[in-house]
Amino acid sequence: MLTKIIIIIGITLMYSTPLVFGAMGGVISERSGVVNLGIEGMMTIGAFAGALVGYYVGDPWLGFFAAGLSGGCLALLLAIASISFKADQTIVGISINLIGPGLALFLSRLTFNGATMTSPVPYKLPKIFGSNGLSDTIFSSLNVDVTVVLAFILASLLWFIFYKTKWGLRILSVGEHPAAADTLGVNVYLIRYICVIISGIFAGFGGAAMTLAVVSQFTPVVISGQGFIALAAVIFGKWTPFGAYGACLLFGFAQALVIVLGGSNFAIPSEILAMLPYILTIIVLILFVGRSVAPKADGVPYEKGSR
Amino acid sequence: MQLIIKILRKPITSTIIAILCGFFVASIILSLAGYNSIQTINVMFNGVFSRPKSIANVIIKSTPIILTGLSVAFAFKTGLFNIGAEGQYIMGTIFAVIMGIQFDFVPYIQVPLVIFSGMIAGALYGGIVGLLKSKFGIHEVITSIMLNWIALYMSNFIANTSVFHKPNTTGTYVINESSFTQVLYKWKTSRAGIAYLKNNSFLSDILLRTDLNYGIIIAIVLAIFISFFLLKTTKGFELRAVGLNNHASEFAGIDVKKNILHSMLIAGALSGLAGALTITGMSPHNISTISVFEGNGLNGLSVALIANSSPIGCIFAGLLFSGLIYGGQSVQSEVGVPSEIINIMIGTIVFFVALTRLIPQLANVFEKKVGKKNAN
């Protein structure tokens, strides 16, 4: 029984980590007033860039940072279009979801002789207890990737910045009432630019957390919908860092249940079992969460002088 | 000058500029990657327009995305973001397959039966989203994303249950022939038909080598009908009013919650219809186990955006989208350019669609300047 619980915890953490990175990206962007529907695309390009650099350079950490950089570059597109040009953020986000995977697969075919998957990276990101720490005890399932810890630190950091620093207050005010923030001397455009680019960097990290820690290469399906789940987690968590973190954990937990239940001899068909995380999410939403209200200026371009 | 301003104000101008920008960016990327971009785009156009067969294929492939595009555009008008078109589409295919295998009536009962079951399945699936939104205030984007995945696994479940699963394949049995909606299906597979078509290369190209079906007619008629419904009926006005300002609508006595539900029911029905028509109109006429979304619903999002949520615009946007995808395949086989360039191109078009919405505003600035000059 204890073994099973520990296995469930291990799988929960493994599954939720890429989601947490994506969700934190969503939280910071949306709290500053820019809807980021492009997380899926940013995660995909990050997953590819991470695997590419990880393979050619051989250093997973460099790959991890390259992933963040590539996600940030895509986010810059969103920032320019939606902040400077005041374009519709939903449309730009969707375009990024087309451009990101398209670019990743295009470049993959160019660099890997027409293959849509990269070669496996020689070194993955380290595990927290080292490679041979607990290999023969039941706690070996808890020997999770270092990204799990990073994701938790990231969520805590975001919480601290939002609620304990003046920078956080500025971000929140820009997301709630940009005109008021502007009259107090806060540079609305600058803050939104920074938040959106950081959002892309986080999402890129999330992609790399998949291709450099969970698996060791990029494939066309390695990011299939995680970005959208992360987006749902943001709304589920009511746009707060730990709310979104909890939503990701819940989702990872449901995935772990699917795997553990699927391993035991249950009479439920695997396809029905696979629906569990999604059904569970909806039920939890109905029973406990209910109406979620977005930051007031979320999705609204800020025009100087408008009321 | 006035003429230029007038042209700039037309929404179609912005869309055309966005499409040109998409081609431009794609050719830059192709050049950077070391390909001859002019030749590539040439091959793409040739792939689409060289033979009647390929034009027919573009039309066939456009049918589902025109309908899912309509579905998304319709929900947009009520201020709802129907990212769940994919799931509703899948539910449409599932129920069309179930009914198509279980029943075998004469075609003029069977075809409507199969298509309406798909439509109703999609409508109910969309209705869940609308109900959860209006009753519990749950954001439609979360429920839609979750329901998409549930539909995907439901589809795999049906594909593998013993009643429907065809042994030694990854999919279900093919639906009964009485539910097929290909043009002249009985005749073209009969001996007389084959004999006749042998002598007519144009007809045999589009009838025998493709799955040309009646779906496109339904899609076009529905696009026109929805356009009329939204603009000329009281219900359509209510739905649009809720989308424009739900507080004002509530104040004016419009039942916002009911309209959200109705909007999702109709949007779902459209996506479900897209799924059902794919099953009845295109081989392989069944569903198979899938691991990722095929994207007919998600592509509907792009179609609706390129069309600027105009129902009639969805027809052309769907044809464009389908043409690009079809042309992309010939690019890969003939020039060796990765077909993903098309995804980048479509993404860029959608990106510029968002940007070029600003062109009409630009026209206003222009007009002011001209006005000032004239006043002096």
XYZ file of C-alpha atoms in Angstrom:
683
model
C 0.000 0.000 0.000
C 2.764 2.410 0.978
C 4.598 1.531 -2.228
C 1.509 2.353 -4.234
C 1.014 5.699 -2.522
C 4.626 6.615 -3.147
C 4.370 5.583 -6.778
C 1.254 7.741 -7.127
C 3.044 10.731 -5.605
C 6.003 10.221 -7.928
C 3.856 10.011 -11.081
C 1.726 12.964 -9.937
C 4.809 15.150 -9.643
C 6.224 13.942 -12.936
C 3.040 14.641 -14.885
C 2.208 17.950 -13.304
C 5.613 19.603 -13.663
C 5.499 20.640 -17.355
C 1.944 21.828 -16.714
C 3.059 23.929 -13.742
C 5.625 25.779 -15.854
C 3.024 26.470 -18.553
C 0.415 27.496 -15.994
C 2.793 29.908 -14.248
C 3.420 31.480 -17.637
C -0.312 31.841 -18.100
C -0.765 33.327 -14.624
C 1.862 36.039 -14.996
C 0.704 37.064 -18.460
C -2.992 37.149 -17.620
C -2.473 38.954 -14.311
C -0.812 41.742 -16.281
C -3.846 41.870 -18.569
C -2.772 39.869 -21.613
C -4.584 36.615 -22.408
C -1.994 34.069 -23.483
C -3.721 31.367 -25.512
C -0.404 30.553 -27.175
C 1.079 28.553 -24.288
C 0.709 25.320 -26.265
C 2.773 26.733 -29.148
C 5.394 28.179 -26.823
C 5.721 24.874 -24.967
C 6.153 23.009 -28.243
C 8.893 25.278 -29.552
C 10.551 25.086 -26.126
C 10.356 21.307 -26.157
C 12.051 21.264 -29.555
C 14.710 23.888 -28.777
C 15.548 22.118 -25.506
C 15.972 18.750 -27.205
C 17.927 20.278 -30.116
C 20.448 22.151 -27.973
C 20.577 19.303 -25.470
C 21.513 16.932 -28.297
C 24.090 19.092 -30.082
C 25.747 20.710 -27.065
C 25.286 17.824 -24.684
C 24.456 20.027 -21.718
C 20.819 19.715 -20.595
C 20.948 22.987 -18.672
C 21.942 24.909 -21.785
C 19.074 23.159 -23.535
C 16.743 24.206 -20.758
C 17.728 27.847 -21.146
C 17.531 27.668 -24.925
C 13.980 26.395 -24.483
C 13.094 29.392 -22.348
C 14.684 31.714 -24.885
C 12.739 30.231 -27.800
C 9.459 30.440 -25.872
C 10.289 34.041 -25.020
C 10.878 34.848 -28.704
C 7.421 33.548 -29.639
C 5.955 35.484 -26.733
C 7.588 38.623 -28.096
C 5.350 38.232 -31.165
C 2.311 38.131 -28.893
C 3.581 41.137 -26.964
C 4.246 43.296 -30.014
C 0.934 42.455 -31.662
C -1.279 42.697 -28.612
C 0.372 45.470 -26.603
C 1.865 47.828 -29.193
C -0.598 47.178 -32.002
C -3.574 46.352 -29.742
C -4.500 43.354 -31.854
C -7.019 40.774 -30.650
C -5.141 38.611 -28.129
C -7.246 35.511 -28.740
C -6.432 35.528 -32.435
C -2.723 36.138 -31.895
C -2.608 33.346 -29.314
C -4.177 30.899 -31.726
C -1.770 31.935 -34.470
C 1.107 31.174 -32.104
C -0.322 27.713 -31.538
C -0.057 27.165 -35.293
C 3.338 28.816 -35.781
C 5.080 27.172 -32.786
C 4.483 23.507 -33.671
C 4.839 24.290 -37.396
C 8.240 25.873 -36.857
C 9.363 23.095 -34.495
C 8.499 20.332 -36.980
C 9.864 22.313 -39.944
C 13.211 22.837 -38.220
C 13.264 19.266 -36.970
C 12.881 17.966 -40.533
C 15.677 20.270 -41.672
C 18.144 19.326 -38.939
C 17.364 15.629 -38.563
C 17.146 14.563 -42.216
C 13.409 14.808 -42.642
C 12.542 13.173 -39.314
C 9.917 14.810 -37.142
C 11.653 13.619 -33.993
C 15.056 14.571 -32.685
C 17.708 12.097 -31.617
C 17.724 11.401 -27.854
C 19.811 13.781 -25.765
C 22.953 12.211 -24.228
C 22.299 13.670 -20.755
C 18.930 14.399 -19.190
C 18.349 16.925 -16.410
C 19.481 15.423 -13.085
C 17.251 13.765 -10.496
C 17.045 15.394 -7.091
C 18.673 12.581 -5.106
C 21.344 11.858 -7.695
C 21.452 8.847 -9.955
C 22.031 6.092 -7.395
C 20.635 7.574 -4.221
C 17.612 5.476 -3.391
C 17.565 2.991 -6.197
C 16.880 -0.050 -4.024
C 14.343 1.322 -1.533
C 10.643 1.961 -2.075
C 11.436 5.650 -2.098
C 13.096 5.339 -5.496
C 9.795 6.483 -7.026
C 10.271 9.743 -5.194
C 13.619 10.316 -6.851
C 11.979 12.839 -9.140
C 13.450 15.212 -11.708
C 15.026 18.445 -10.560
C 12.374 20.282 -12.597
C 9.784 19.238 -10.009
C 11.605 21.305 -7.412
C 12.160 24.154 -9.853
C 8.450 24.257 -10.639
C 7.582 24.523 -6.965
C 10.174 27.253 -6.421
C 8.772 29.099 -9.421
C 5.230 29.008 -8.049
C 6.432 30.224 -4.630
C 8.495 32.958 -6.208
C 5.561 34.142 -8.253
C 3.358 34.157 -5.162
C 5.980 36.159 -3.270
C 6.385 38.681 -6.082
C 2.656 39.112 -6.589
C 1.619 39.598 -2.997
C 4.734 40.764 -1.141
C 6.572 43.162 -3.434
C 5.749 46.465 -5.072
C 6.551 44.922 -8.454
C 3.766 42.433 -7.934
C 1.383 45.162 -6.924
C 2.202 46.973 -10.138
C 1.591 43.860 -12.246
C -1.753 43.231 -10.538
C -2.816 46.862 -10.880
C -1.962 46.867 -14.570
C -4.140 43.786 -14.994
C -7.052 45.179 -13.017
C -7.148 48.851 -13.925
C -4.390 49.964 -16.300
C -5.651 53.557 -16.526
C -5.407 53.993 -12.752
C -1.958 52.433 -12.739
C -0.909 54.731 -15.556
C -1.937 57.884 -13.671
C 0.221 56.724 -10.763
C 3.232 56.597 -13.041
C 3.343 52.869 -13.733
C 4.514 52.102 -17.252
C 1.659 49.836 -18.379
C 3.214 48.860 -21.693
C 6.609 48.029 -20.213
C 5.123 45.864 -17.465
C 2.920 44.010 -19.912
C 5.854 43.441 -22.273
C 7.970 42.010 -19.467
C 5.173 39.795 -18.159
C 4.299 38.385 -21.586
C 7.929 37.616 -22.433
C 8.467 35.964 -19.032
C 5.297 34.007 -19.702
C 6.833 32.647 -22.914
C 10.064 31.806 -21.106
C 8.168 29.809 -18.474
C 6.165 27.996 -21.140
C 9.409 27.193 -22.971
C 10.815 25.751 -19.725
C 7.674 23.649 -19.494
C 8.347 22.191 -22.924
C 11.933 21.399 -21.965
C 10.765 19.850 -18.690
C 9.042 17.338 -20.973
C 11.841 16.669 -23.502
C 14.848 16.940 -21.164
C 13.454 15.317 -18.027
C 10.335 13.184 -18.577
C 11.424 11.820 -21.960
C 14.709 12.507 -23.738
C 13.731 13.647 -27.204
C 11.281 15.792 -29.137
C 8.467 14.052 -31.019
C 5.441 15.565 -32.775
C 3.141 14.396 -29.970
C 5.362 15.130 -26.976
C 3.389 18.319 -26.322
C -0.148 17.398 -27.249
C -2.542 19.568 -25.374
C -0.487 20.214 -22.221
C -0.512 23.911 -23.057
C -4.300 23.903 -23.151
C -4.491 21.941 -19.908
C -2.150 24.523 -18.368
C -4.479 27.231 -19.618
C -7.401 25.449 -17.996
C -5.349 25.179 -14.787
C -4.880 28.955 -14.788
C -8.626 29.534 -14.917
C -9.252 26.650 -12.510
C -6.798 28.183 -10.034
C -8.530 31.542 -10.362
C -5.408 33.208 -11.768
C -3.350 32.708 -8.569
C 0.053 30.957 -8.570
C -0.807 28.355 -5.952
C -4.332 27.896 -7.246
C -2.928 27.013 -10.650
C -0.221 24.875 -9.033
C -2.877 22.932 -7.153
C -4.913 22.483 -10.312
C -1.870 21.024 -12.066
C -1.229 18.675 -9.150
C -4.848 17.524 -9.216
C -4.530 16.795 -12.885
C -1.247 14.949 -12.422
C -2.793 12.975 -9.569
C -5.657 11.877 -11.787
C -3.159 10.765 -14.435
C -1.285 8.796 -11.777
C -4.518 7.115 -10.714
C -5.136 6.131 -14.325
C -1.715 4.510 -14.536
C -1.945 2.726 -11.201
C -5.530 1.542 -11.778
C -4.639 0.524 -15.327
C -1.822 -1.618 -13.948
C -4.101 -3.533 -11.596
C -6.681 -5.900 -13.040
C -9.699 -3.668 -13.208
C -12.824 -4.327 -15.209
C -12.881 -0.801 -16.633
C -11.684 -0.434 -20.244
C -8.507 1.613 -20.519
C -10.175 4.234 -22.744
C -12.822 4.969 -20.126
C -10.144 5.089 -17.442
C -8.185 7.593 -19.521
C -11.134 10.007 -19.343
C -10.829 10.141 -15.556
C -8.570 13.227 -15.241
C -10.834 15.263 -17.486
C -14.082 14.154 -15.860
C -12.580 14.689 -12.416
C -11.574 18.229 -13.369
C -15.107 19.080 -14.466
C -16.624 17.559 -11.316
C -14.230 19.454 -9.050
C -15.058 22.632 -10.936
C -18.783 22.123 -10.445
C -18.557 21.132 -6.787
C -15.826 23.330 -5.369
C -14.660 26.051 -7.672
C -17.575 27.473 -9.562
C -17.492 30.897 -11.093
C -14.030 32.199 -11.813
C -13.554 35.862 -12.525
C -10.653 36.928 -14.705
C -8.497 39.968 -13.913
C -10.612 42.918 -14.925
C -8.467 44.201 -17.783
C -7.571 40.682 -18.993
C -7.687 40.624 -22.770
C -8.321 44.332 -23.139
C -5.604 46.293 -24.949
C -4.656 49.440 -23.079
C -5.072 52.688 -24.934
C -3.450 55.671 -23.287
C -6.072 58.264 -22.346
C -9.008 55.840 -22.482
C -11.231 55.455 -19.437
C -7.954 59.214 -52.501
C -11.529 58.696 -51.358
C -11.492 55.423 -53.265
C -8.406 54.199 -51.414
C -10.012 55.049 -48.085
C -13.153 53.220 -49.122
C -11.169 50.145 -50.138
C -9.191 50.201 -46.883
C -12.426 50.231 -44.888
C -13.655 46.972 -46.418
C -12.891 43.996 -44.136
C -11.977 41.887 -47.163
C -9.017 44.198 -47.873
C -7.510 43.459 -44.476
C -7.973 39.736 -45.012
C -6.323 39.801 -48.436
C -3.378 41.786 -47.067
C -3.067 39.235 -44.243
C -3.028 36.359 -46.741
C -0.348 38.071 -48.829
C 1.705 38.657 -45.674
C 1.398 34.947 -44.890
C 2.792 34.014 -48.305
C 5.532 36.621 -47.936
C 6.714 35.400 -44.528
C 6.573 31.775 -45.660
C 8.726 32.540 -48.707
C 11.269 34.325 -46.516
C 11.457 31.285 -44.255
C 11.813 29.020 -47.293
C 14.646 31.156 -48.674
C 16.406 31.148 -45.309
C 16.123 27.359 -45.252
C 17.749 27.242 -48.680
C 14.757 26.430 -50.871
C 13.611 28.218 -53.995
C 10.526 29.900 -52.611
C 9.004 30.964 -55.938
C 9.275 27.458 -57.316
C 7.777 26.054 -54.106
C 4.754 28.318 -54.197
C 4.389 27.540 -57.882
C 4.310 23.812 -57.159
C 1.743 24.463 -54.463
C -0.615 26.249 -56.835
C -0.049 23.603 -59.495
C -0.863 20.928 -56.950
C -4.236 22.523 -56.360
C -5.277 23.743 -59.801
C -3.641 21.387 -62.282
C -6.319 18.685 -62.312
C -10.079 18.590 -61.742
C -9.426 15.840 -59.211
C -7.328 18.064 -56.959
C -9.856 20.902 -57.063
C -12.548 18.399 -56.124
C -10.394 17.159 -53.258
C -9.905 20.678 -51.953
C -13.678 21.175 -51.953
C -14.256 17.826 -50.226
C -11.679 18.513 -47.521
C -13.063 22.000 -46.982
C -16.562 20.781 -46.027
C -15.848 19.820 -42.396
C -13.737 22.891 -41.655
C -16.302 25.248 -43.186
C -18.863 23.747 -40.811
C -16.642 23.791 -37.719
C -15.605 27.312 -38.719
C -19.292 28.240 -38.827
C -19.712 26.651 -35.415
C -16.891 28.718 -33.921
C -18.032 31.896 -35.682
C -21.592 31.391 -34.432
C -20.491 31.006 -30.814
C -18.221 34.038 -31.205
C -21.266 36.130 -32.031
C -22.670 35.299 -28.598
C -19.331 36.087 -26.995
C -18.421 32.435 -26.480
C -15.114 30.904 -27.445
C -15.958 27.464 -28.821
C -12.593 25.750 -28.545
C -14.671 22.580 -28.086
C -15.570 22.279 -31.766
C -13.066 19.417 -31.942
C -14.900 17.382 -29.316
C -18.301 18.135 -30.817
C -16.968 17.056 -34.212
C -15.710 13.774 -32.737
C -19.077 13.118 -31.047
C -20.696 13.695 -34.438
C -18.488 11.059 -36.039
C -19.098 8.597 -33.201
C -22.884 8.723 -33.395
C -22.930 8.746 -37.180
C -20.857 5.559 -37.112
C -23.035 3.903 -34.466
C -26.257 4.630 -36.335
C -24.694 3.873 -39.709
C -23.643 0.416 -38.570
C -26.732 -0.445 -36.507
C -29.402 0.539 -39.022
C -29.862 -0.101 -42.701
C -32.947 1.643 -44.078
C -33.490 2.975 -47.568
C -31.145 5.912 -48.244
C -33.728 8.669 -47.962
C -34.496 7.602 -44.384
C -31.050 6.301 -43.508
C -29.000 9.348 -44.572
C -31.049 11.898 -42.588
C -31.121 9.498 -39.614
C -27.334 9.132 -39.547
C -26.672 12.822 -40.120
C -29.211 14.006 -37.547
C -27.852 11.662 -34.883
C -24.398 13.129 -35.420
C -25.838 16.617 -35.260
C -27.789 15.924 -32.076
C -24.749 14.316 -30.446
C -22.693 17.409 -31.244
C -25.468 19.709 -30.059
C -25.800 17.937 -26.721
C -22.044 17.954 -26.296
C -21.909 21.672 -26.963
C -24.957 22.032 -24.718
C -23.009 20.622 -21.758
C -20.576 23.520 -22.109
C -23.406 26.027 -22.359
C -25.219 24.509 -19.381
C -22.143 24.487 -17.149
C -21.419 28.066 -18.135
C -24.916 29.404 -17.556
C -25.710 27.311 -14.495
C -22.420 27.219 -12.603
C -20.480 30.006 -14.276
C -17.690 27.663 -15.322
C -15.508 29.135 -18.029
C -16.363 27.585 -21.407
C -12.694 27.218 -22.338
C -11.911 24.786 -19.486
C -14.955 22.587 -19.983
C -14.403 22.550 -23.744
C -10.768 21.487 -23.425
C -11.702 18.706 -20.994
C -14.636 17.561 -23.138
C -12.386 17.423 -26.220
C -10.211 14.834 -24.524
C -13.194 12.915 -23.184
C -14.563 12.760 -26.744
C -11.221 11.510 -28.049
C -11.162 8.636 -25.572
C -14.859 7.957 -26.191
C -14.048 7.608 -29.883
C -11.253 5.159 -29.090
C -13.586 3.258 -26.783
C -16.199 2.851 -29.531
C -13.499 1.893 -32.026
C -12.429 -0.948 -29.724
C -15.725 -2.270 -28.333
C -16.556 -5.684 -29.684
C -19.898 -4.594 -31.187
C -18.329 -2.108 -33.591
C -14.691 -3.158 -33.786
C -13.696 -4.820 -37.037
C -11.268 -7.642 -36.230
C -7.639 -7.206 -37.307
C -7.989 -3.455 -37.823
C -7.617 -0.427 -35.568
C -11.108 0.828 -36.321
C -14.794 0.054 -36.537
C -16.754 -1.598 -39.315
C -17.619 0.585 -42.288
C -21.121 2.084 -42.076
C -23.848 0.607 -44.269
C -23.734 1.743 -47.877
C -27.242 3.161 -47.618
C -25.819 6.012 -45.527
C -23.213 7.118 -48.082
C -23.597 10.670 -49.383
C -21.145 10.630 -52.281
C -22.448 12.152 -55.515
C -24.124 9.429 -57.607
C -22.544 6.706 -55.478
C -24.868 3.881 -56.709
C -24.524 4.890 -60.326
C -20.792 5.432 -60.416
C -20.090 2.036 -58.905
C -22.587 0.285 -61.205
C -21.432 -1.318 -64.438
C -23.281 1.200 -66.612
C -21.743 4.087 -64.730
C -18.200 2.764 -65.014
C -18.712 2.139 -68.728
C -19.991 5.667 -69.244
C -17.263 7.310 -67.176
C -14.540 5.491 -69.097
C -15.192 7.795 -72.036
C -15.418 10.991 -70.026
C -12.065 11.770 -68.462
C -13.227 14.914 -66.628
C -16.133 13.220 -64.878
C -14.236 10.059 -64.105
C -11.451 12.150 -62.573
C -13.746 13.875 -60.112
C -16.267 11.087 -59.545
C -14.181 7.924 -59.467
C -10.921 9.226 -58.021
C -12.429 11.359 -55.266
C -15.172 11.140 -52.666
C -17.085 14.084 -54.062
C -20.166 14.323 -51.846
C -23.191 16.462 -51.157
C -21.728 17.823 -47.927
C -20.406 21.017 -49.493
C -23.927 21.971 -50.619
C -25.210 21.556 -47.067
C -22.286 23.618 -45.767
C -22.932 26.489 -48.193
C -26.690 26.498 -47.626
C -26.152 26.503 -43.866
C -23.645 29.355 -44.066
C -26.189 31.464 -45.930
C -28.976 30.424 -43.568
C -26.927 31.252 -40.449
C -25.997 34.606 -41.892
C -29.699 35.322 -42.433
C -30.621 33.943 -39.016
C -28.122 36.126 -37.182
C -28.892 39.315 -39.034
C -32.615 39.133 -39.770
C -34.359 37.255 -36.968
C -35.235 38.232 -33.398
C -33.438 35.204 -31.993
C -30.330 36.083 -33.974
C -30.480 39.612 -32.654
C -30.776 38.355 -29.077
C -27.759 36.080 -29.519
C -25.682 38.903 -30.944
C -26.834 41.321 -28.263
C -25.652 38.923 -25.558
C -22.292 38.739 -27.316
C -21.930 42.494 -27.598
C -22.972 43.419 -24.066
C -24.577 40.883 -21.772
C -25.394 43.404 -19.050
C -27.255 45.651 -21.449
C -29.061 42.615 -22.882
C -30.118 41.470 -19.442
C -31.419 44.952 -18.755
C -33.356 44.915 -22.005
C -35.096 41.718 -20.915
C -33.085 39.189 -22.872
C -32.491 35.939 -20.990
C -28.694 35.810 -21.146
C -28.310 32.325 -19.652
C -30.828 30.803 -22.014
C -29.134 32.423 -25.001
C -25.722 31.122 -23.941
C -27.186 27.617 -23.798
C -28.946 27.995 -27.153
C -25.821 29.364 -28.788
C -23.747 26.406 -27.627
C -26.441 23.938 -28.702
C -26.463 25.357 -32.230
C -22.666 25.665 -32.416
C -22.374 22.072 -31.231
C -24.909 20.910 -33.801
C -22.862 22.506 -36.585
C -19.661 20.780 -35.474
C -21.498 17.509 -34.986
C -22.896 17.825 -38.490
C -19.349 18.321 -39.783
C -18.365 15.040 -38.153
C -21.405 13.155 -39.438
C -20.907 14.406 -43.003
C -17.268 13.310 -42.906
C -18.381 9.796 -41.982
C -21.127 9.562 -44.605
C -19.282 11.398 -47.364
C -15.643 10.308 -47.205
C -13.884 6.997 -47.102
C -12.970 5.182 -44.940
C -16.524 5.779 -43.562
C -15.561 4.643 -40.056
C -13.607 5.742 -36.993
C -10.220 4.430 -35.944
C -8.187 4.614 -32.773
C -6.499 8.008 -32.602
C -3.809 9.289 -30.254
C -3.933 12.993 -31.127
C -6.665 15.290 -32.403
C -7.115 15.290 -36.161
C -7.687 19.013 -35.963
C -10.911 19.472 -37.913
C -12.391 21.363 -34.993
C -9.240 23.272 -34.124
C -8.787 24.261 -37.778
C -12.328 25.598 -37.580
C -10.958 28.185 -35.153
C -8.506 29.454 -37.768
C -11.196 29.392 -40.450
C -13.546 31.466 -38.311
C -10.765 33.930 -37.512
C -9.665 34.345 -41.132
C -13.340 34.828 -42.022
C -13.653 37.521 -39.374
C -16.531 35.444 -37.899
C -18.647 36.068 -40.972
C -20.693 32.948 -41.854
C -20.353 33.545 -45.592
C -16.663 34.310 -45.135
C -16.232 30.857 -43.574
C -16.933 29.267 -46.971
C -14.023 31.067 -48.614
C -11.729 30.784 -45.596
C -12.453 27.052 -45.464
C -11.636 26.653 -49.156
C -8.417 28.649 -48.711
C -7.398 26.606 -45.705
C -8.148 23.328 -47.419
C -6.303 24.464 -50.568
C -3.215 25.385 -48.576
C -3.149 22.021 -46.823
C -3.672 20.120 -50.070
C -1.029 22.199 -51.856
C 1.339 21.616 -48.949
C 1.260 17.877 -49.567
C 2.439 18.285 -53.162
C 5.159 20.653 -51.954
C 6.536 17.924 -49.733
C 6.368 15.183 -52.364
C 7.685 17.235 -55.290
C 10.164 19.775 -53.900
C 10.995 18.059 -50.615
C 10.043 21.096 -48.555
C 8.619 19.990 -45.176
C 4.832 20.326 -45.433
C 4.854 22.042 -42.018
C 5.674 25.242 -43.909
C 1.922 25.349 -44.531
C 1.188 25.397 -40.795
C 3.643 28.255 -40.415
C 1.981 30.020 -43.329
C -1.527 29.564 -41.934
C -0.315 30.683 -38.512
C 1.214 33.789 -40.037
C -1.988 34.551 -41.929
C -3.983 34.298 -38.702
C -1.382 36.466 -36.957
C -1.677 39.145 -39.609
C -5.460 38.853 -39.581
C -5.230 40.089 -35.992
C -2.894 42.908 -37.003
C -4.686 44.021 -40.159
C -7.927 44.533 -38.256
C -6.305 47.894 -37.571
C -6.348 48.905 -41.224
C -9.889 50.391 -41.130
C -8.717 52.575 -38.237
C -5.780 53.583 -40.373
C -8.286 54.655 -42.992
C -9.889 56.986 -40.452
C -6.545 58.630 -39.738
C -5.997 58.952 -43.467
C -9.386 60.533 -43.953
C -8.752 63.131 -41.263
C -5.493 64.128 -42.910
C -7.119 64.422 -46.314
C -9.990 66.383 -44.789
C -7.557 68.845 -43.236
C -5.788 69.372 -46.549
C -9.078 70.095 -48.304
C -10.105 72.545 -45.592
C -6.936 74.503 -46.124
